mmCIF file of C-alpha atoms in Angstrom:
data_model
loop_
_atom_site.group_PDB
_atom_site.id
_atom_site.type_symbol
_atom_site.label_atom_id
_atom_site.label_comp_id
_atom_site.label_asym_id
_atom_site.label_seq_id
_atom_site.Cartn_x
_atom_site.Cartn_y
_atom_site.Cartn_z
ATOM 1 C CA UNK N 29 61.730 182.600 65.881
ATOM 2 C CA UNK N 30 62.499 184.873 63.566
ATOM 3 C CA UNK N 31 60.043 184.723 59.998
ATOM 4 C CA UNK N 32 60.981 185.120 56.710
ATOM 5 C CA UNK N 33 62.836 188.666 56.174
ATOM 6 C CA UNK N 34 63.509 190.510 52.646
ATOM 7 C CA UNK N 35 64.902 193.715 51.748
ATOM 8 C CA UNK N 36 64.626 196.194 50.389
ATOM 9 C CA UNK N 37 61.064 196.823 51.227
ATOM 10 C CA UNK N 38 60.580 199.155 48.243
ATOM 11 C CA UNK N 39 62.803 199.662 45.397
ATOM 12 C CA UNK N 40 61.923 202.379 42.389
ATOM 13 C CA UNK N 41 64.681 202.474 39.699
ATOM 14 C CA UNK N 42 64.901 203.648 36.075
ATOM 15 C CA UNK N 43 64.595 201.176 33.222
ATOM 16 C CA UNK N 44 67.444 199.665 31.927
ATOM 17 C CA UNK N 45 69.233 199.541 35.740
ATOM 18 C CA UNK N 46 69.638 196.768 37.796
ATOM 19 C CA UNK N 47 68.158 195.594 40.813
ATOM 20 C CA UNK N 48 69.285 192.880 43.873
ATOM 21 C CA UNK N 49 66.532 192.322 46.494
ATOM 22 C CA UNK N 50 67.726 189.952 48.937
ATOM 23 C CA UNK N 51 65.588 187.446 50.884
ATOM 24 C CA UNK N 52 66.552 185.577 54.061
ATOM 25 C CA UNK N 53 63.997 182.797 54.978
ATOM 26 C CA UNK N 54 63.662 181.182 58.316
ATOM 27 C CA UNK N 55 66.426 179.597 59.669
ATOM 28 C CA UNK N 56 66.809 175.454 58.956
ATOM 29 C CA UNK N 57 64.085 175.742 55.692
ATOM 30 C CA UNK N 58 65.747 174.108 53.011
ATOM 31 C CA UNK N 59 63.276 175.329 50.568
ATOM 32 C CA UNK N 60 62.982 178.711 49.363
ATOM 33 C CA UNK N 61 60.800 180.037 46.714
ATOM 34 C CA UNK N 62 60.402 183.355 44.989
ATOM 35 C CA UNK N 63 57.066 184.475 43.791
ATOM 36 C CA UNK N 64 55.660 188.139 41.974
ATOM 37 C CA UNK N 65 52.379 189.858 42.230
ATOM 38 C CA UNK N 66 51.967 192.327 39.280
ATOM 39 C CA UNK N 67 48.760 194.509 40.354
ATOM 40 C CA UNK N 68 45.609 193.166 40.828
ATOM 41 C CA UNK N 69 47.156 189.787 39.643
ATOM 42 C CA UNK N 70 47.244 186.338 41.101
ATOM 43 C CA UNK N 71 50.835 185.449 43.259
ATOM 44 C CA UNK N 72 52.917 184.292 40.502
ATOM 45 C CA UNK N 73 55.191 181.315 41.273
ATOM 46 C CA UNK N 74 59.302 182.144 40.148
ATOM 47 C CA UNK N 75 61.351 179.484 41.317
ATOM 48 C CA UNK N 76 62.481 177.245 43.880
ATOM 49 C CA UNK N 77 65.284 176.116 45.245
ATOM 50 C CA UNK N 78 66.085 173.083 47.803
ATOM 51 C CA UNK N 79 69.489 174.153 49.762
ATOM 52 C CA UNK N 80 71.243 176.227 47.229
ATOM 53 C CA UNK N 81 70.604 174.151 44.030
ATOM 54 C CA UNK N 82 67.562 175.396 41.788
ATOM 55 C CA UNK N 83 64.860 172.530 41.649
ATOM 56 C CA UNK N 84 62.118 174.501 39.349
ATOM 57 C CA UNK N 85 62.610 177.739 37.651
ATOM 58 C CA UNK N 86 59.660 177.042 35.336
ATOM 59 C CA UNK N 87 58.131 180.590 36.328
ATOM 60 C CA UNK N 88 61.638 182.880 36.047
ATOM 61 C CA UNK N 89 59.852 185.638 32.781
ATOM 62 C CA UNK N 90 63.392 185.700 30.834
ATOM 63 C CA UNK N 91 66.755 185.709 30.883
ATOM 64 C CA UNK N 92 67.002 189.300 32.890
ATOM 65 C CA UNK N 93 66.081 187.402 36.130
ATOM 66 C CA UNK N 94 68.730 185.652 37.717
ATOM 67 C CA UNK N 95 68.281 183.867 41.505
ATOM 68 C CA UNK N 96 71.149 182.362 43.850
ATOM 69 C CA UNK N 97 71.502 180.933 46.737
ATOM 70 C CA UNK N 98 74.947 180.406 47.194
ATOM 71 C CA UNK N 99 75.604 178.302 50.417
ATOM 72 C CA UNK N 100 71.804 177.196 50.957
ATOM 73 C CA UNK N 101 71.069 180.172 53.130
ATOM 74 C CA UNK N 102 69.862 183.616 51.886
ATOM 75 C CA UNK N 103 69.016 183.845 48.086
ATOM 76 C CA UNK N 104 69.125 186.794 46.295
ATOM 77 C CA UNK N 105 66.940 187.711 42.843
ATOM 78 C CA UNK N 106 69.030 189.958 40.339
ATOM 79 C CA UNK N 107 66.753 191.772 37.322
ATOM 80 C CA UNK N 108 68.789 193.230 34.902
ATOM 81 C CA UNK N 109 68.596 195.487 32.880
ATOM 82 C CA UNK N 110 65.342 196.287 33.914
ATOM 83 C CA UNK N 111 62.071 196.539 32.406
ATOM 84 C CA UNK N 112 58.443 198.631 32.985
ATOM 85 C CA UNK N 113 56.875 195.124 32.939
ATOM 86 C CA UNK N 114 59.003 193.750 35.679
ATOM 87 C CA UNK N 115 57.128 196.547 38.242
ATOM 88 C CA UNK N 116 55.325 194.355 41.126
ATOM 89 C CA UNK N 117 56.019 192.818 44.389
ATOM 90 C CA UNK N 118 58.292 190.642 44.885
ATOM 91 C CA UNK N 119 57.909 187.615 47.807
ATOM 92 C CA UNK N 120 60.086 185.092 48.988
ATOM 93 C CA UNK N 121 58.513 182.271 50.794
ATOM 94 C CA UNK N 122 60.394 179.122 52.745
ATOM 95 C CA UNK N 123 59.528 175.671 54.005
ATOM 96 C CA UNK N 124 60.887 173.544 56.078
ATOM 97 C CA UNK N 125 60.074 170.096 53.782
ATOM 98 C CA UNK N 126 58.625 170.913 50.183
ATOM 99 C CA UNK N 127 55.091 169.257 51.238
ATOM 100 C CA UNK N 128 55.429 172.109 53.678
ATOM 101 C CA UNK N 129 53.326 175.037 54.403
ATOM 102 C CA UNK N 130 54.775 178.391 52.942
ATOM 103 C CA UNK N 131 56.052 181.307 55.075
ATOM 104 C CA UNK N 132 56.224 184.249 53.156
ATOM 105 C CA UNK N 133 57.608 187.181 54.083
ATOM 106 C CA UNK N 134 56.659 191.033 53.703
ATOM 107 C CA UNK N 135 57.881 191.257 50.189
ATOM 108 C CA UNK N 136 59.931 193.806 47.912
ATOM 109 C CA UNK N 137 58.010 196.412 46.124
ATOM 110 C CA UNK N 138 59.502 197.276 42.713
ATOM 111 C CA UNK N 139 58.775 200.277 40.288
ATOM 112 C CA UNK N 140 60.498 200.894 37.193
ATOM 113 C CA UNK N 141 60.135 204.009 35.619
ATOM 114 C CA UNK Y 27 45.012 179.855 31.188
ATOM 115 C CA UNK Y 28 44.651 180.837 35.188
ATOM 116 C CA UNK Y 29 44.215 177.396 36.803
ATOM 117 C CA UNK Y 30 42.775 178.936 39.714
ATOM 118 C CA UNK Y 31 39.947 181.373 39.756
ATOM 119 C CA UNK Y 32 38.681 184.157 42.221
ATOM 120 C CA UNK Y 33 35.875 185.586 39.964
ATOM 121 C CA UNK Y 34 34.956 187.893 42.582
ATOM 122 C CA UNK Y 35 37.817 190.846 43.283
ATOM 123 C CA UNK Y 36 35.468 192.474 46.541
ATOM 124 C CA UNK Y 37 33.230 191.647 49.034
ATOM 125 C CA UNK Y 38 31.577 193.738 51.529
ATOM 126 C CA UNK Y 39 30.011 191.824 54.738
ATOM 127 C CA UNK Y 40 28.536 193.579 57.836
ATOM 128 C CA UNK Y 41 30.460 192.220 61.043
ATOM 129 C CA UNK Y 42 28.503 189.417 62.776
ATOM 130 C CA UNK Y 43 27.322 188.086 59.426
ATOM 131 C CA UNK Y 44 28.645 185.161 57.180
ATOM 132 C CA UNK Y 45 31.064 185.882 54.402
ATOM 133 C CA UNK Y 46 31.875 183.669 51.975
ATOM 134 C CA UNK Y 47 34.867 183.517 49.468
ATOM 135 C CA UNK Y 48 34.593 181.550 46.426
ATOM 136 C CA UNK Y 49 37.354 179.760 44.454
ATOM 137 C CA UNK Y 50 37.538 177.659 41.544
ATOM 138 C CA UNK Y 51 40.060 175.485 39.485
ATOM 139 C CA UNK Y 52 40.608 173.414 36.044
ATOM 140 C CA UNK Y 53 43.347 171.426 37.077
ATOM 141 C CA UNK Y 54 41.901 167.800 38.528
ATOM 142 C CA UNK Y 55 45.817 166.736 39.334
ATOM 143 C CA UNK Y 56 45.222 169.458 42.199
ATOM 144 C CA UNK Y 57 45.228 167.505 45.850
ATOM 145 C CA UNK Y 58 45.754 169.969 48.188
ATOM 146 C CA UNK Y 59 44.099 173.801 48.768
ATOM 147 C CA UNK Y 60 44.903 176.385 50.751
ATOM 148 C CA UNK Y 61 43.658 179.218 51.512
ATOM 149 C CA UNK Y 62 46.181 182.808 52.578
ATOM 150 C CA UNK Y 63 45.484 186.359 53.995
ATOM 151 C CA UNK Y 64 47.386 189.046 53.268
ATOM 152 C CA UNK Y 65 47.337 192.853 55.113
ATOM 153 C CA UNK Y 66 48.527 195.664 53.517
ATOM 154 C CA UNK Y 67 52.221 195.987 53.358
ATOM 155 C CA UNK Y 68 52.143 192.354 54.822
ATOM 156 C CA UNK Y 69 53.231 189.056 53.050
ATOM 157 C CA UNK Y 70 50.394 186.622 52.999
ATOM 158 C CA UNK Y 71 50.160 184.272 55.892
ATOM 159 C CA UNK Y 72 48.318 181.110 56.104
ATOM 160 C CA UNK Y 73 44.914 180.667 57.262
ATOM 161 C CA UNK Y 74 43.668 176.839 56.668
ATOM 162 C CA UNK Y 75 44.080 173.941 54.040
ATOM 163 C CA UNK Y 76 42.451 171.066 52.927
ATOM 164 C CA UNK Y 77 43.171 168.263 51.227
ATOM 165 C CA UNK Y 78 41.395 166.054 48.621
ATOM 166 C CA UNK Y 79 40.497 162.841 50.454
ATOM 167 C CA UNK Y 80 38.257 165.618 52.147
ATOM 168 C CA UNK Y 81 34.825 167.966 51.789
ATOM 169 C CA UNK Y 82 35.415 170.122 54.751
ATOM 170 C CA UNK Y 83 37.934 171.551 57.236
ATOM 171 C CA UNK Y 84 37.274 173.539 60.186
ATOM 172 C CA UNK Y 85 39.120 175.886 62.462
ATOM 173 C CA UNK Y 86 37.565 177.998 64.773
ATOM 174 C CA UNK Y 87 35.536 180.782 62.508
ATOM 175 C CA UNK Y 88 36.868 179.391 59.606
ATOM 176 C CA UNK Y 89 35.784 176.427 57.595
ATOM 177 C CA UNK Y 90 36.415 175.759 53.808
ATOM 178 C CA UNK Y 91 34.361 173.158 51.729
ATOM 179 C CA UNK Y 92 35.492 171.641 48.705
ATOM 180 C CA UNK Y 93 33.369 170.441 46.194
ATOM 181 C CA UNK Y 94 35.585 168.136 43.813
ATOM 182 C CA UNK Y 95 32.822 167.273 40.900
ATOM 183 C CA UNK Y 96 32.769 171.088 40.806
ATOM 184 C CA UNK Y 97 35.827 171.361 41.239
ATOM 185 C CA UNK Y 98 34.895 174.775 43.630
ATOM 186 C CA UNK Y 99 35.906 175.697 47.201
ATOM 187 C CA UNK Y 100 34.881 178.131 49.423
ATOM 188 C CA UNK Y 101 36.287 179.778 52.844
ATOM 189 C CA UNK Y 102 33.210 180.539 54.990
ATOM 190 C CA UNK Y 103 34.085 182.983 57.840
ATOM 191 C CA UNK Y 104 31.326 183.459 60.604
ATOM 192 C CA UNK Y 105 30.830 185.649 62.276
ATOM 193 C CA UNK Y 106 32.947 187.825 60.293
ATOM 194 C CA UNK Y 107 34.943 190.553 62.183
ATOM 195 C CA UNK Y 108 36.617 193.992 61.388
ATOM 196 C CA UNK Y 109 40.149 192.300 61.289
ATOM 197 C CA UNK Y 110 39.240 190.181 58.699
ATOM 198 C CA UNK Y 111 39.547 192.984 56.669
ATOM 199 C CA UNK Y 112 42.358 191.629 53.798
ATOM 200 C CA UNK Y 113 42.484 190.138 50.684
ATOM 201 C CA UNK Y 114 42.124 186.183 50.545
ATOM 202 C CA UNK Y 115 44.031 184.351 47.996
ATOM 203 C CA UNK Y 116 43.039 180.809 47.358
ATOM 204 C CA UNK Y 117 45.990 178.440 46.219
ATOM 205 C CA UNK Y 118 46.519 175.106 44.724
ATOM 206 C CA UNK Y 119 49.054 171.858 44.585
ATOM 207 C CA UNK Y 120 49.336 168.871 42.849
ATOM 208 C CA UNK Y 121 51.707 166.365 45.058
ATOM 209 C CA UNK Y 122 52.105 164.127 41.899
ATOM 210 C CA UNK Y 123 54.060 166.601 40.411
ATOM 211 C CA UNK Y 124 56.499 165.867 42.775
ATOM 212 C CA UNK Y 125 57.276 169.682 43.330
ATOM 213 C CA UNK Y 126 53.763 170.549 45.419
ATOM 214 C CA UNK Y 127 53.852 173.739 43.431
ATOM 215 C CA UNK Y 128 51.520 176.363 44.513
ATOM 216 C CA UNK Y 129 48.833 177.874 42.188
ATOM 217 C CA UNK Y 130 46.956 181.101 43.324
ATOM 218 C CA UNK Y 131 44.448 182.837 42.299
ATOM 219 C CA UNK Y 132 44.058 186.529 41.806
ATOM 220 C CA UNK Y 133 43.129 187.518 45.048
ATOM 221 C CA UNK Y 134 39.520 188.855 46.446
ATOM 222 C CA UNK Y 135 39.280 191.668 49.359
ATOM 223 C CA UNK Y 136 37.261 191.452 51.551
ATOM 224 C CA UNK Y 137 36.033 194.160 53.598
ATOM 225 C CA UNK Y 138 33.844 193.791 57.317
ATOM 226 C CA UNK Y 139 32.044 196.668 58.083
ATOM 227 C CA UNK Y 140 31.467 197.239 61.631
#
């Protein structure tokens, strides 16, 4: 079974552009969840979603991130335009029931110069 | 205000030996811990949970204690090998909030020299 893929693997763009990274989780998980890691920082939680309808977005920084899942399958995370702050990796986890255990995959790392 | 706490960013244990990862919270709504390893270039993958009804769970080398007055846990890792070599995050929930929301903490490598 295939685990939870995301791409790009490593994005570096200027400030002030804009950025997609695209995460597909495992097939049948209802739940995905985006999550950051600035350096050297703890794995901060994003948002959520159950199918394609946003159940917490209590971590999302500002109004330059924007998350979809249209159709309840792959999600995709939008920053624009983006900041120096926003540098970090990027994961996308899934679960099959939101009790469930987390798959994450390899995550997107973003610079922005 | 981190709710969850690695104090310790490295550890260095000689393979064979005992290491020991340390983790601690402020949030006594948190039920359920877990504990992840992640490899370079890797997203981090599960290693073992526990939950709050208990003070111990054990799998194979790994075993992680939680100590609710404390309000500490630990992952204990014997013996410890070479390809434990990774950075262990610890992570927390609280299943009363309904969204079993995971809390991690900063992360602490740990390194087995063989």
């Amino acid at each position: 079974e295939a685990g939870v893929t995301q791409f790009p693997s490593h994005s570096v763009i200027e400030k002030g552009q804009t950025v997609t990274l695209r995460c597909d989780p495992i097939s049948g998980h209802d739940n995905l969840y985006w999550y950051r890691r600035v350096m050297g920082k703890e794995i901060k939680f994003l948002l959520h979603f159950v199918k394609e309808s946003k159940q917490d977005e209590s971590g999302m920084p500002n109004n330059r991130f924007l998350a979809e899942r249209t159709g309840g399958t792959y999600s995709t995370l939008k920053v624009q335009p983006a900041e120096l702050e926003d540098s970090g990796v990027y994961f996308c986890a899934s679960s099959q029931v939101i009790q469930g255990r987390r798959f994450f995959g390899p995550g997107t790392r973003l610079t922005v110069l | 205000d981190q709710q969850v706490k690695q104090n310790s960013p490295s550890l260095s244990v000689q393979e064979g030996r005992i290491s020991i990862l340390n983790c601690d919270y402020t949030n006594s709504m948190f039920d359920y811990f877990l504990w992840y390893k992640k490899y370079p270039a890797e997203g981090p993958t599960f290693l073992i949970s526990i939950s709050s009804i208990k003070d111990k769970n054990e799998d194979g080398r790994f075993t992680v204690f939680l100590n609710k007055s404390a309000k500490h846990l630990s992952l204990h890792i014997v013996p410890s090998q070479p390809g434990d070599s990774a950075v262990y995050f610890c992570a927390a929930s609280a299943g009363t909030s309904g969204t079993y929301k995971y809390i991690f903490g900063t992360g602490t490598r740990l390194k087995v020299l063989a």
